[in-house]
Amino acid sequence: FPVTIGFDVEKLSDVVQDAFGNIIVVGYASIVPDSGYDVLVLKINAGGELIWQRNLGGAGWEFADDVAIHPNGGYLIAGKRMNGLNADDALLYYIGSNGEVLNELNWGGDFDDAIHFLAVHDSVIYACGGLGISDSTQLAWSVQLNLNLDVIGADTVFTYSNSSLEYMDFHGD
């Protein structure tokens, strides 16, 4: 399908199909020349036609790694935002079915943090990735949220240097 995504660098990171057969694609692109990167979201119908394209972000650089369907409708997008302090903050967008931003959450400290993937199980959203504890060390971590995106728990999953959660899937009960 012919879509002008951006200038110079574009990357598509993940795709999910909603209950209506639409395909949601996320990644990032340089939307304006020499301006950095924004999260890119494309919604495509089952026939391959573009329904809408959204660019999410601000003056900094934002990247998307994963997309999931929110049980109440709309989409969850996980990634990171460069915070301007030589570090990244974990980023979570909740957008509606028309691409409008319903909520945006950021977590971060002095070092690199990111959400690499999302999983929804029962009524809990798991946002998982890496939590920076020094310039060279990252711990794998998980933030659990309810469907209103209130934090209900957080865990460090691995405690050795340079670990990060990059994939999880739920099987069975």
Tab-separated table of N, CA and C in Angstrom:
chain	number	residue	atom	x	y	z
A	1	PHE	N	0.844	-1.171	0.000
A	1	PHE	CA	0.000	0.000	0.000
A	1	PHE	C	0.891	1.238	0.000
A	2	PRO	N	0.552	2.225	-0.760
A	2	PRO	CA	1.420	3.413	-0.836
A	2	PRO	C	1.190	4.348	0.351
A	3	VAL	N	2.195	4.451	1.217
A	3	VAL	CA	2.127	5.337	2.374
A	3	VAL	C	3.462	6.050	2.502
A	4	THR	N	3.421	7.355	2.649
A	4	THR	CA	4.645	8.087	2.950
A	4	THR	C	4.784	8.104	4.454
A	5	ILE	N	5.807	7.408	4.949
A	5	ILE	CA	5.948	7.258	6.388
A	5	ILE	C	6.798	8.367	6.990
A	6	GLY	N	7.933	8.641	6.402
A	6	GLY	CA	8.811	9.630	7.010
A	6	GLY	C	10.029	9.882	6.152
A	7	PHE	N	11.021	10.473	6.750
A	7	PHE	CA	12.260	10.808	6.072
A	7	PHE	C	13.394	9.996	6.668
A	8	ASP	N	14.279	9.515	5.838
A	8	ASP	CA	15.536	8.926	6.239
A	8	ASP	C	15.382	7.561	6.894
A	9	VAL	N	14.929	7.464	8.139
A	9	VAL	CA	14.896	6.183	8.848
A	9	VAL	C	13.468	5.882	9.302
A	10	GLU	N	13.005	4.689	8.961
A	10	GLU	CA	11.725	4.198	9.443
A	10	GLU	C	11.906	2.750	9.860
A	11	LYS	N	11.207	2.356	10.918
A	11	LYS	CA	11.255	0.963	11.349
A	11	LYS	C	9.882	0.551	11.835
A	12	LEU	N	9.397	-0.574	11.338
A	12	LEU	CA	8.162	-1.163	11.831
A	12	LEU	C	8.550	-2.286	12.777
A	13	SER	N	7.996	-2.262	14.005
A	13	SER	CA	8.443	-3.164	15.059
A	13	SER	C	7.488	-4.298	15.377
A	14	ASP	N	6.167	-4.057	15.282
A	14	ASP	CA	5.223	-5.083	15.690
A	14	ASP	C	3.898	-4.873	14.980
A	15	VAL	N	3.102	-5.923	14.971
A	15	VAL	CA	1.801	-5.894	14.316
A	15	VAL	C	0.827	-6.743	15.124
A	16	VAL	N	-0.446	-6.336	15.152
A	16	VAL	CA	-1.495	-7.109	15.815
A	16	VAL	C	-2.781	-6.933	15.006
A	17	GLN	N	-3.642	-7.949	15.044
A	17	GLN	CA	-4.926	-7.871	14.358
A	17	GLN	C	-6.024	-7.706	15.401
A	18	ASP	N	-6.933	-6.744	15.177
A	18	ASP	CA	-8.025	-6.535	16.127
A	18	ASP	C	-9.218	-7.424	15.787
A	19	ALA	N	-10.266	-7.351	16.601
A	19	ALA	CA	-11.445	-8.209	16.446
A	19	ALA	C	-12.205	-7.949	15.150
A	20	PHE	N	-11.952	-6.813	14.493
A	20	PHE	CA	-12.642	-6.451	13.256
A	20	PHE	C	-11.817	-6.798	12.020
A	21	GLY	N	-10.671	-7.443	12.215
A	21	GLY	CA	-9.817	-7.820	11.102
A	21	GLY	C	-8.844	-6.745	10.672
A	22	ASN	N	-8.854	-5.600	11.362
A	22	ASN	CA	-7.904	-4.542	11.038
A	22	ASN	C	-6.520	-4.891	11.573
A	23	ILE	N	-5.499	-4.431	10.897
A	23	ILE	CA	-4.122	-4.655	11.290
A	23	ILE	C	-3.572	-3.346	11.864
A	24	ILE	N	-2.972	-3.419	13.052
A	24	ILE	CA	-2.327	-2.266	13.680
A	24	ILE	C	-0.824	-2.528	13.634
A	25	VAL	N	-0.090	-1.625	13.029
A	25	VAL	CA	1.356	-1.728	12.883
A	25	VAL	C	1.985	-0.580	13.662
A	26	VAL	N	3.029	-0.870	14.448
A	26	VAL	CA	3.729	0.187	15.181
A	26	VAL	C	5.221	0.133	14.880
A	27	GLY	N	5.846	1.260	15.060
A	27	GLY	CA	7.283	1.401	14.887
A	27	GLY	C	7.675	2.830	15.176
A	28	TYR	N	8.623	3.340	14.416
A	28	TYR	CA	8.998	4.738	14.559
A	28	TYR	C	9.501	5.266	13.230
A	29	ALA	N	9.460	6.585	13.086
A	29	ALA	CA	9.897	7.231	11.849
A	29	ALA	C	10.347	8.647	12.142
A	30	SER	N	11.214	9.130	11.297
A	30	SER	CA	11.600	10.540	11.304
A	30	SER	C	10.579	11.263	10.443
A	31	ILE	N	9.619	11.929	11.079
A	31	ILE	CA	8.478	12.502	10.372
A	31	ILE	C	8.844	13.813	9.676
A	32	VAL	N	9.631	14.628	10.336
A	32	VAL	CA	10.105	15.892	9.772
A	32	VAL	C	11.620	15.763	9.622
A	33	PRO	N	12.193	16.168	8.484
A	33	PRO	CA	13.639	16.008	8.314
A	33	PRO	C	14.430	16.595	9.485
A	34	ASP	N	15.413	15.831	9.958
A	34	ASP	CA	16.336	16.254	11.017
A	34	ASP	C	15.650	16.606	12.333
A	35	SER	N	14.498	15.980	12.623
A	35	SER	CA	13.760	16.323	13.842
A	35	SER	C	13.746	15.227	14.888
A	36	GLY	N	14.384	14.108	14.642
A	36	GLY	CA	14.305	12.997	15.573
A	36	GLY	C	13.241	12.019	15.119
A	37	TYR	N	12.746	11.220	16.060
A	37	TYR	CA	11.815	10.153	15.727
A	37	TYR	C	10.551	10.259	16.569
A	38	ASP	N	9.436	9.829	15.976
A	38	ASP	CA	8.160	9.725	16.669
A	38	ASP	C	7.653	8.296	16.524
A	39	VAL	N	6.835	7.881	17.487
A	39	VAL	CA	6.141	6.600	17.360
A	39	VAL	C	5.232	6.696	16.142
A	40	LEU	N	5.229	5.657	15.351
A	40	LEU	CA	4.400	5.579	14.159
A	40	LEU	C	3.370	4.485	14.369
A	41	VAL	N	2.092	4.778	14.095
A	41	VAL	CA	1.017	3.795	14.200
A	41	VAL	C	0.219	3.827	12.905
A	42	LEU	N	0.044	2.669	12.285
A	42	LEU	CA	-0.767	2.543	11.080
A	42	LEU	C	-1.916	1.590	11.367
A	43	LYS	N	-3.112	1.957	10.918
A	43	LYS	CA	-4.257	1.046	10.994
A	43	LYS	C	-4.668	0.747	9.563
A	44	ILE	N	-4.670	-0.547	9.232
A	44	ILE	CA	-4.920	-1.003	7.876
A	44	ILE	C	-6.090	-1.981	7.907
A	45	ASN	N	-7.026	-1.850	6.960
A	45	ASN	CA	-8.160	-2.773	6.964
A	45	ASN	C	-7.764	-4.108	6.346
A	46	ALA	N	-8.668	-5.083	6.391
A	46	ALA	CA	-8.379	-6.434	5.910
A	46	ALA	C	-8.053	-6.455	4.421
A	47	GLY	N	-8.482	-5.440	3.681
A	47	GLY	CA	-8.190	-5.339	2.254
A	47	GLY	C	-6.862	-4.678	1.955
A	48	GLY	N	-6.127	-4.285	3.004
A	48	GLY	CA	-4.822	-3.663	2.808
A	48	GLY	C	-4.851	-2.163	2.620
A	49	GLU	N	-6.017	-1.540	2.813
A	49	GLU	CA	-6.114	-0.082	2.653
A	49	GLU	C	-5.832	0.619	3.978
A	50	LEU	N	-5.097	1.705	3.902
A	50	LEU	CA	-4.774	2.492	5.091
A	50	LEU	C	-6.029	3.190	5.608
A	51	ILE	N	-6.374	2.944	6.880
A	51	ILE	CA	-7.506	3.623	7.520
A	51	ILE	C	-7.028	4.927	8.126
A	52	TRP	N	-5.933	4.877	8.892
A	52	TRP	CA	-5.309	6.087	9.423
A	52	TRP	C	-3.859	5.823	9.775
A	53	GLN	N	-3.123	6.923	9.889
A	53	GLN	CA	-1.732	6.912	10.329
A	53	GLN	C	-1.591	7.960	11.409
A	54	ARG	N	-0.938	7.611	12.519
A	54	ARG	CA	-0.697	8.560	13.611
A	54	ARG	C	0.788	8.586	13.934
A	55	ASN	N	1.255	9.763	14.246
A	55	ASN	CA	2.622	9.961	14.716
A	55	ASN	C	2.497	10.500	16.130
A	56	LEU	N	3.051	9.781	17.089
A	56	LEU	CA	2.923	10.129	18.492
A	56	LEU	C	4.279	10.520	19.051
A	57	GLY	N	4.322	11.639	19.731
A	57	GLY	CA	5.569	12.054	20.355
A	57	GLY	C	5.657	13.560	20.425
A	58	GLY	N	6.783	14.005	20.901
A	58	GLY	CA	7.000	15.429	21.067
A	58	GLY	C	8.353	15.829	20.525
A	59	ALA	N	9.011	16.717	21.248
A	59	ALA	CA	10.289	17.248	20.800
A	59	ALA	C	11.408	16.215	20.896
A	60	GLY	N	11.283	15.242	21.787
A	60	GLY	CA	12.316	14.217	21.945
A	60	GLY	C	12.165	13.118	20.914
A	61	TRP	N	12.850	12.027	21.139
A	61	TRP	CA	12.768	10.863	20.272
A	61	TRP	C	11.966	9.784	20.975
A	62	GLU	N	10.958	9.256	20.294
A	62	GLU	CA	10.105	8.204	20.835
A	62	GLU	C	10.161	6.989	19.895
A	63	PHE	N	10.192	5.801	20.500
A	63	PHE	CA	10.279	4.561	19.745
A	63	PHE	C	9.226	3.585	20.251
A	64	ALA	N	8.620	2.802	19.355
A	64	ALA	CA	7.647	1.771	19.745
A	64	ALA	C	8.224	0.395	19.461
A	65	ASP	N	8.070	-0.515	20.428
A	65	ASP	CA	8.533	-1.892	20.273
A	65	ASP	C	7.401	-2.895	20.146
A	66	ASP	N	6.230	-2.613	20.750
A	66	ASP	CA	5.186	-3.626	20.811
A	66	ASP	C	3.816	-2.969	20.815
A	67	VAL	N	2.814	-3.711	20.365
A	67	VAL	CA	1.429	-3.262	20.392
A	67	VAL	C	0.560	-4.422	20.873
A	68	ALA	N	-0.475	-4.098	21.644
A	68	ALA	CA	-1.430	-5.098	22.140
A	68	ALA	C	-2.824	-4.493	22.112
A	69	ILE	N	-3.804	-5.339	22.047
A	69	ILE	CA	-5.199	-4.904	22.096
A	69	ILE	C	-5.582	-4.690	23.556
A	70	HIS	N	-6.171	-3.532	23.866
A	70	HIS	CA	-6.695	-3.293	25.216
A	70	HIS	C	-8.044	-3.996	25.325
A	71	PRO	N	-8.306	-4.732	26.396
A	71	PRO	CA	-9.577	-5.450	26.537
A	71	PRO	C	-10.819	-4.555	26.447
A	72	ASN	N	-10.687	-3.272	26.783
A	72	ASN	CA	-11.835	-2.359	26.712
A	72	ASN	C	-11.916	-1.634	25.372
A	73	GLY	N	-11.103	-2.020	24.418
A	73	GLY	CA	-11.069	-1.374	23.103
A	73	GLY	C	-9.850	-0.470	22.987
A	74	GLY	N	-9.417	-0.253	21.781
A	74	GLY	CA	-8.229	0.547	21.545
A	74	GLY	C	-6.970	-0.293	21.642
A	75	TYR	N	-5.842	0.392	21.684
A	75	TYR	CA	-4.557	-0.285	21.562
A	75	TYR	C	-3.553	0.258	22.573
A	76	LEU	N	-2.692	-0.626	23.049
A	76	LEU	CA	-1.592	-0.271	23.944
A	76	LEU	C	-0.301	-0.332	23.135
A	77	ILE	N	0.535	0.674	23.275
A	77	ILE	CA	1.793	0.740	22.536
A	77	ILE	C	2.923	0.947	23.537
A	78	ALA	N	3.923	0.075	23.480
A	78	ALA	CA	5.038	0.112	24.420
A	78	ALA	C	6.319	0.507	23.706
A	79	GLY	N	7.188	1.197	24.445
A	79	GLY	CA	8.483	1.558	23.880
A	79	GLY	C	9.314	2.363	24.845
A	80	LYS	N	9.967	3.385	24.289
A	80	LYS	CA	10.820	4.240	25.109
A	80	LYS	C	10.881	5.634	24.518
A	81	ARG	N	11.254	6.575	25.371
A	81	ARG	CA	11.422	7.982	24.995
A	81	ARG	C	12.790	8.424	25.487
A	82	MET	N	13.569	8.999	24.611
A	82	MET	CA	14.840	9.581	25.040
A	82	MET	C	14.505	10.839	25.824
A	83	ASN	N	14.967	10.914	27.070
A	83	ASN	CA	14.534	11.996	27.958
A	83	ASN	C	15.417	13.240	27.908
A	84	GLY	N	16.394	13.267	27.011
A	84	GLY	CA	17.245	14.439	26.889
A	84	GLY	C	18.381	14.477	27.885
A	85	LEU	N	18.462	13.489	28.764
A	85	LEU	CA	19.517	13.431	29.772
A	85	LEU	C	20.443	12.250	29.506
A	86	ASN	N	20.580	11.883	28.237
A	86	ASN	CA	21.378	10.741	27.822
A	86	ASN	C	20.850	9.433	28.399
A	87	ALA	N	19.565	9.357	28.598
A	87	ALA	CA	18.926	8.137	29.082
A	87	ALA	C	17.557	8.012	28.420
A	88	ASP	N	16.981	6.827	28.510
A	88	ASP	CA	15.655	6.575	27.959
A	88	ASP	C	14.675	6.337	29.093
A	89	ASP	N	13.430	6.760	28.894
A	89	ASP	CA	12.351	6.476	29.828
A	89	ASP	C	11.409	5.460	29.199
A	90	ALA	N	10.865	4.559	30.004
A	90	ALA	CA	9.860	3.617	29.532
A	90	ALA	C	8.609	4.407	29.146
A	91	LEU	N	7.958	3.995	28.064
A	91	LEU	CA	6.829	4.735	27.504
A	91	LEU	C	5.684	3.773	27.223
A	92	LEU	N	4.469	4.160	27.607
A	92	LEU	CA	3.275	3.377	27.310
A	92	LEU	C	2.169	4.317	26.863
A	93	TYR	N	1.681	4.107	25.650
A	93	TYR	CA	0.529	4.856	25.130
A	93	TYR	C	-0.689	3.944	25.150
A	94	TYR	N	-1.840	4.530	25.444
A	94	TYR	CA	-3.126	3.870	25.254
A	94	TYR	C	-3.875	4.755	24.274
A	95	ILE	N	-4.153	4.222	23.076
A	95	ILE	CA	-4.860	5.010	22.071
A	95	ILE	C	-6.190	4.350	21.743
A	96	GLY	N	-7.146	5.177	21.336
A	96	GLY	CA	-8.462	4.689	20.963
A	96	GLY	C	-8.461	4.087	19.564
A	97	SER	N	-9.586	3.537	19.163
A	97	SER	CA	-9.680	2.863	17.867
A	97	SER	C	-9.542	3.814	16.685
A	98	ASN	N	-9.660	5.124	16.932
A	98	ASN	CA	-9.438	6.120	15.882
A	98	ASN	C	-8.068	6.775	15.984
A	99	GLY	N	-7.226	6.275	16.884
A	99	GLY	CA	-5.860	6.770	17.000
A	99	GLY	C	-5.666	7.903	17.980
A	100	GLU	N	-6.719	8.312	18.685
A	100	GLU	CA	-6.595	9.393	19.658
A	100	GLU	C	-5.900	8.887	20.922
A	101	VAL	N	-5.005	9.697	21.488
A	101	VAL	CA	-4.297	9.311	22.703
A	101	VAL	C	-5.252	9.424	23.886
A	102	LEU	N	-5.492	8.308	24.565
A	102	LEU	CA	-6.359	8.279	25.744
A	102	LEU	C	-5.549	8.406	27.029
A	103	ASN	N	-4.310	7.902	27.000
A	103	ASN	CA	-3.447	7.982	28.174
A	103	ASN	C	-2.009	7.782	27.722
A	104	GLU	N	-1.093	8.382	28.450
A	104	GLU	CA	0.332	8.226	28.188
A	104	GLU	C	1.054	8.143	29.518
A	105	LEU	N	1.853	7.095	29.694
A	105	LEU	CA	2.602	6.901	30.930
A	105	LEU	C	4.093	6.843	30.613
A	106	ASN	N	4.895	7.402	31.516
A	106	ASN	CA	6.351	7.356	31.403
A	106	ASN	C	6.922	6.926	32.736
A	107	TRP	N	7.959	6.093	32.685
A	107	TRP	CA	8.718	5.742	33.880
A	107	TRP	C	10.175	5.892	33.523
A	108	GLY	N	10.935	6.423	34.435
A	108	GLY	CA	12.353	6.488	34.148
A	108	GLY	C	13.137	7.151	35.245
A	109	GLY	N	14.412	6.898	35.191
A	109	GLY	CA	15.336	7.479	36.144
A	109	GLY	C	16.535	8.036	35.413
A	110	ASP	N	17.680	7.896	36.010
A	110	ASP	CA	18.904	8.448	35.444
A	110	ASP	C	19.524	7.574	34.368
A	111	PHE	N	19.013	6.361	34.184
A	111	PHE	CA	19.617	5.429	33.236
A	111	PHE	C	18.551	4.914	32.276
A	112	ASP	N	18.956	4.071	31.329
A	112	ASP	CA	18.054	3.616	30.275
A	112	ASP	C	16.991	2.659	30.791
A	113	ASP	N	15.723	3.017	30.518
A	113	ASP	CA	14.570	2.194	30.860
A	113	ASP	C	13.725	2.046	29.597
A	114	ALA	N	13.039	0.929	29.442
A	114	ALA	CA	12.201	0.716	28.259
A	114	ALA	C	11.168	-0.355	28.546
A	115	ILE	N	10.074	-0.295	27.810
A	115	ILE	CA	9.097	-1.380	27.771
A	115	ILE	C	9.249	-2.019	26.395
A	116	HIS	N	9.635	-3.299	26.378
A	116	HIS	CA	9.863	-3.987	25.117
A	116	HIS	C	8.649	-4.770	24.633
A	117	PHE	N	7.800	-5.213	25.562
A	117	PHE	CA	6.614	-5.938	25.121
A	117	PHE	C	5.501	-5.819	26.155
A	118	LEU	N	4.314	-6.108	25.685
A	118	LEU	CA	3.101	-6.070	26.500
A	118	LEU	C	2.422	-7.427	26.443
A	119	ALA	N	1.773	-7.788	27.524
A	119	ALA	CA	0.933	-8.978	27.558
A	119	ALA	C	-0.282	-8.635	28.402
A	120	VAL	N	-1.441	-9.123	27.983
A	120	VAL	CA	-2.671	-8.914	28.739
A	120	VAL	C	-3.183	-10.293	29.127
A	121	HIS	N	-3.392	-10.489	30.436
A	121	HIS	CA	-3.875	-11.767	30.948
A	121	HIS	C	-4.922	-11.471	32.001
A	122	ASP	N	-6.113	-12.047	31.831
A	122	ASP	CA	-7.258	-11.728	32.677
A	122	ASP	C	-7.465	-10.217	32.615
A	123	SER	N	-7.423	-9.528	33.719
A	123	SER	CA	-7.621	-8.067	33.706
A	123	SER	C	-6.342	-7.331	34.110
A	124	VAL	N	-5.198	-7.958	33.832
A	124	VAL	CA	-3.915	-7.343	34.161
A	124	VAL	C	-3.104	-7.124	32.883
A	125	ILE	N	-2.549	-5.936	32.767
A	125	ILE	CA	-1.644	-5.603	31.671
A	125	ILE	C	-0.229	-5.706	32.217
A	126	TYR	N	0.609	-6.484	31.551
A	126	TYR	CA	2.007	-6.633	31.938
A	126	TYR	C	2.851	-5.837	30.946
A	127	ALA	N	3.552	-4.843	31.440
A	127	ALA	CA	4.478	-4.058	30.636
A	127	ALA	C	5.881	-4.451	31.071
A	128	CYS	N	6.658	-5.038	30.170
A	128	CYS	CA	7.920	-5.656	30.561
A	128	CYS	C	9.074	-5.144	29.707
A	129	GLY	N	10.238	-5.061	30.328
A	129	GLY	CA	11.398	-4.594	29.593
A	129	GLY	C	12.628	-4.525	30.446
A	130	GLY	N	13.369	-3.416	30.297
A	130	GLY	CA	14.618	-3.240	31.016
A	130	GLY	C	14.583	-2.003	31.892
A	131	LEU	N	15.167	-2.110	33.072
A	131	LEU	CA	15.255	-1.018	34.038
A	131	LEU	C	16.733	-0.737	34.285
A	132	GLY	N	17.193	0.434	33.893
A	132	GLY	CA	18.594	0.777	34.054
A	132	GLY	C	18.938	1.102	35.494
A	133	ILE	N	20.041	0.499	35.985
A	133	ILE	CA	20.489	0.807	37.346
A	133	ILE	C	21.886	1.426	37.348
A	134	SER	N	22.523	1.473	36.167
A	134	SER	CA	23.799	2.167	36.005
A	134	SER	C	23.985	2.416	34.514
A	135	ASP	N	25.079	3.054	34.150
A	135	ASP	CA	25.342	3.292	32.733
A	135	ASP	C	25.482	2.005	31.936
A	136	SER	N	25.860	0.932	32.594
A	136	SER	CA	26.140	-0.300	31.869
A	136	SER	C	25.326	-1.503	32.335
A	137	THR	N	24.383	-1.315	33.264
A	137	THR	CA	23.631	-2.445	33.801
A	137	THR	C	22.138	-2.178	33.731
A	138	GLN	N	21.422	-3.175	33.222
A	138	GLN	CA	19.974	-3.114	33.127
A	138	GLN	C	19.402	-4.376	33.747
A	139	LEU	N	18.316	-4.238	34.496
A	139	LEU	CA	17.615	-5.379	35.081
A	139	LEU	C	16.332	-5.626	34.304
A	140	ALA	N	15.947	-6.875	34.160
A	140	ALA	CA	14.657	-7.201	33.563
A	140	ALA	C	13.573	-6.862	34.586
A	141	TRP	N	12.503	-6.212	34.137
A	141	TRP	CA	11.451	-5.815	35.073
A	141	TRP	C	10.091	-5.908	34.406
A	142	SER	N	9.073	-5.947	35.256
A	142	SER	CA	7.685	-6.021	34.822
A	142	SER	C	6.865	-5.072	35.678
A	143	VAL	N	6.030	-4.287	35.028
A	143	VAL	CA	5.064	-3.435	35.718
A	143	VAL	C	3.686	-4.010	35.414
A	144	GLN	N	2.897	-4.241	36.458
A	144	GLN	CA	1.545	-4.741	36.266
A	144	GLN	C	0.573	-3.585	36.464
A	145	LEU	N	-0.374	-3.477	35.527
A	145	LEU	CA	-1.356	-2.399	35.561
A	145	LEU	C	-2.752	-2.986	35.465
A	146	ASN	N	-3.722	-2.278	36.083
A	146	ASN	CA	-5.108	-2.689	35.871
A	146	ASN	C	-5.573	-2.089	34.539
A	147	LEU	N	-6.819	-2.328	34.160
A	147	LEU	CA	-7.303	-1.864	32.861
A	147	LEU	C	-7.434	-0.345	32.775
A	148	ASN	N	-7.414	0.347	33.927
A	148	ASN	CA	-7.407	1.820	33.939
A	148	ASN	C	-5.991	2.381	33.872
A	149	LEU	N	-4.996	1.493	33.753
A	149	LEU	CA	-3.574	1.827	33.693
A	149	LEU	C	-3.030	2.346	35.018
A	150	ASP	N	-3.654	1.935	36.117
A	150	ASP	CA	-3.091	2.195	37.442
A	150	ASP	C	-2.084	1.090	37.743
A	151	VAL	N	-0.913	1.450	38.252
A	151	VAL	CA	0.099	0.463	38.602
A	151	VAL	C	-0.380	-0.323	39.820
A	152	ILE	N	-0.392	-1.641	39.699
A	152	ILE	CA	-0.804	-2.502	40.810
A	152	ILE	C	0.341	-3.389	41.288
A	153	GLY	N	1.470	-3.330	40.604
A	153	GLY	CA	2.633	-4.101	41.022
A	153	GLY	C	3.811	-3.845	40.108
A	154	ALA	N	4.997	-4.149	40.610
A	154	ALA	CA	6.221	-4.063	39.810
A	154	ALA	C	7.217	-5.059	40.372
A	155	ASP	N	7.924	-5.722	39.491
A	155	ASP	CA	8.871	-6.748	39.914
A	155	ASP	C	10.147	-6.654	39.094
A	156	THR	N	11.268	-6.866	39.751
A	156	THR	CA	12.515	-7.120	39.063
A	156	THR	C	12.564	-8.613	38.843
A	157	VAL	N	12.615	-9.023	37.602
A	157	VAL	CA	12.506	-10.442	37.290
A	157	VAL	C	13.864	-11.129	37.338
A	158	PHE	N	14.882	-10.504	36.797
A	158	PHE	CA	16.237	-11.039	36.841
A	158	PHE	C	17.116	-10.007	37.521
A	159	THR	N	18.092	-10.455	38.253
A	159	THR	CA	18.933	-9.519	38.989
A	159	THR	C	20.388	-9.575	38.565
A	160	TYR	N	20.657	-10.140	37.401
A	160	TYR	CA	22.038	-10.111	36.932
A	160	TYR	C	22.210	-9.010	35.895
A	161	SER	N	23.419	-8.613	35.647
A	161	SER	CA	23.710	-7.469	34.784
A	161	SER	C	23.204	-7.684	33.362
A	162	ASN	N	22.721	-6.595	32.798
A	162	ASN	CA	22.333	-6.522	31.392
A	162	ASN	C	21.268	-7.536	30.992
A	163	SER	N	20.273	-7.718	31.833
A	163	SER	CA	19.144	-8.558	31.481
A	163	SER	C	17.978	-7.657	31.090
A	164	SER	N	17.097	-8.200	30.292
A	164	SER	CA	15.943	-7.439	29.845
A	164	SER	C	14.884	-8.420	29.374
A	165	LEU	N	13.630	-8.155	29.693
A	165	LEU	CA	12.536	-8.975	29.184
A	165	LEU	C	12.167	-8.460	27.805
A	166	GLU	N	12.204	-9.343	26.825
A	166	GLU	CA	11.881	-8.924	25.470
A	166	GLU	C	10.746	-9.718	24.857
A	167	TYR	N	10.254	-10.764	25.533
A	167	TYR	CA	9.144	-11.536	25.010
A	167	TYR	C	8.513	-12.350	26.136
A	168	MET	N	7.188	-12.434	26.149
A	168	MET	CA	6.485	-13.304	27.083
A	168	MET	C	5.144	-13.645	26.445
A	169	ASP	N	4.672	-14.851	26.667
A	169	ASP	CA	3.379	-15.259	26.168
A	169	ASP	C	2.702	-16.108	27.238
A	170	PHE	N	1.381	-16.001	27.351
A	170	PHE	CA	0.624	-16.781	28.318
A	170	PHE	C	-0.034	-17.936	27.591
A	171	HIS	N	0.063	-19.143	28.155
A	171	HIS	CA	-0.546	-20.325	27.565
A	171	HIS	C	-1.392	-21.016	28.634
A	172	GLY	N	-2.540	-21.459	28.241
A	172	GLY	CA	-3.408	-22.203	29.154
A	172	GLY	C	-4.008	-21.315	30.232
A	173	ASP	N	-4.418	-21.941	31.328
A	173	ASP	CA	-5.057	-21.214	32.422
A	173	ASP	C	-3.987	-20.744	33.344
